[in-house]
């Protein structure tokens, strides 16, 4: 029997994980992934260097991936 993924639960979990990011890191991640802004645009918007923006995005992705792994494991026992 194939398991179906409850995408609503997955999206809810993702949103909860994003909320746990440090405030500035969360802002940078949202501007990058949800608003589609470039590193340069984000850096100017929030007053950070482009390198810091890239580091925040990378750290956010790693944090989210590590938390989603637990959720994925629930779908594949």
Short mmCIF file of C-alpha atoms in Angstrom, two decimals:
data_model
loop_
_atom_site.label_atom_id
_atom_site.label_comp_id
_atom_site.label_asym_id
_atom_site.label_seq_id
_atom_site.Cartn_x
_atom_site.Cartn_y
_atom_site.Cartn_z
CA UNK A 1 0.00 0.00 0.00
CA UNK A 2 1.41 3.36 -1.02
CA UNK A 3 1.39 6.20 1.51
CA UNK A 4 0.03 9.54 0.42
CA UNK A 5 1.69 12.70 1.66
CA UNK A 6 -0.50 15.20 3.40
CA UNK A 7 0.82 18.32 1.67
CA UNK A 8 -1.19 20.65 3.91
CA UNK A 9 0.56 19.19 6.97
CA UNK A 10 3.90 19.43 5.22
CA UNK A 11 3.37 23.11 4.36
CA UNK A 12 2.20 23.81 7.92
CA UNK A 13 5.33 22.13 9.26
CA UNK A 14 7.54 24.11 6.90
CA UNK A 15 5.96 27.38 8.01
CA UNK A 16 6.50 26.46 11.67
CA UNK A 17 10.14 25.63 10.98
CA UNK A 18 10.69 28.95 9.19
CA UNK A 19 9.15 30.77 12.17
CA UNK A 20 11.88 29.26 14.39
CA UNK A 21 14.67 30.95 12.41
CA UNK A 22 16.35 33.96 14.02
CA UNK A 23 14.46 37.11 12.99
CA UNK A 24 16.99 38.62 10.56
CA UNK A 25 17.79 35.23 9.06
CA UNK A 26 14.06 34.55 8.59
CA UNK A 27 13.61 37.94 6.90
CA UNK A 28 16.47 37.22 4.51
CA UNK A 29 15.14 33.74 3.71
CA UNK A 30 11.61 35.00 3.01
CA UNK A 31 12.88 37.81 0.79
CA UNK A 32 14.99 35.30 -1.14
CA UNK A 33 12.66 32.35 -1.48
CA UNK A 34 9.17 33.84 -1.27
CA UNK A 35 9.73 37.29 -2.76
CA UNK A 36 12.37 36.24 -5.30
CA UNK A 37 14.78 39.06 -4.45
CA UNK A 38 18.44 38.88 -5.37
CA UNK A 39 21.25 38.78 -2.83
CA UNK A 40 22.14 42.37 -3.70
CA UNK A 41 18.53 43.57 -3.27
CA UNK A 42 18.21 41.82 0.08
CA UNK A 43 21.55 43.20 1.28
CA UNK A 44 20.39 46.73 0.48
CA UNK A 45 16.93 46.16 2.04
CA UNK A 46 18.19 44.86 5.37
CA UNK A 47 21.57 46.56 5.63
CA UNK A 48 23.78 43.49 5.45
CA UNK A 49 26.69 42.59 3.22
CA UNK A 50 25.92 40.28 0.28
CA UNK A 51 28.18 37.65 1.86
CA UNK A 52 26.18 37.71 5.08
CA UNK A 53 22.94 37.43 3.10
CA UNK A 54 24.29 34.34 1.31
CA UNK A 55 25.41 32.86 4.64
CA UNK A 56 21.96 33.45 6.17
CA UNK A 57 20.24 31.81 3.19
CA UNK A 58 22.56 28.80 3.35
CA UNK A 59 22.13 28.45 7.12
CA UNK A 60 18.36 28.73 6.76
CA UNK A 61 18.24 26.01 4.11
CA UNK A 62 20.41 23.70 6.23
CA UNK A 63 18.21 24.33 9.29
CA UNK A 64 15.02 23.66 7.33
CA UNK A 65 16.43 20.51 5.69
CA UNK A 66 17.49 19.09 9.04
CA UNK A 67 14.04 19.65 10.52
CA UNK A 68 12.18 18.35 7.45
CA UNK A 69 14.21 15.15 7.59
CA UNK A 70 12.32 14.18 10.74
CA UNK A 71 9.02 14.81 8.98
CA UNK A 72 10.10 12.81 5.92
CA UNK A 73 11.10 9.92 8.18
CA UNK A 74 7.52 9.86 9.48
CA UNK A 75 6.29 9.27 5.92
CA UNK A 76 8.82 6.48 5.31
CA UNK A 77 9.02 4.39 8.48
#
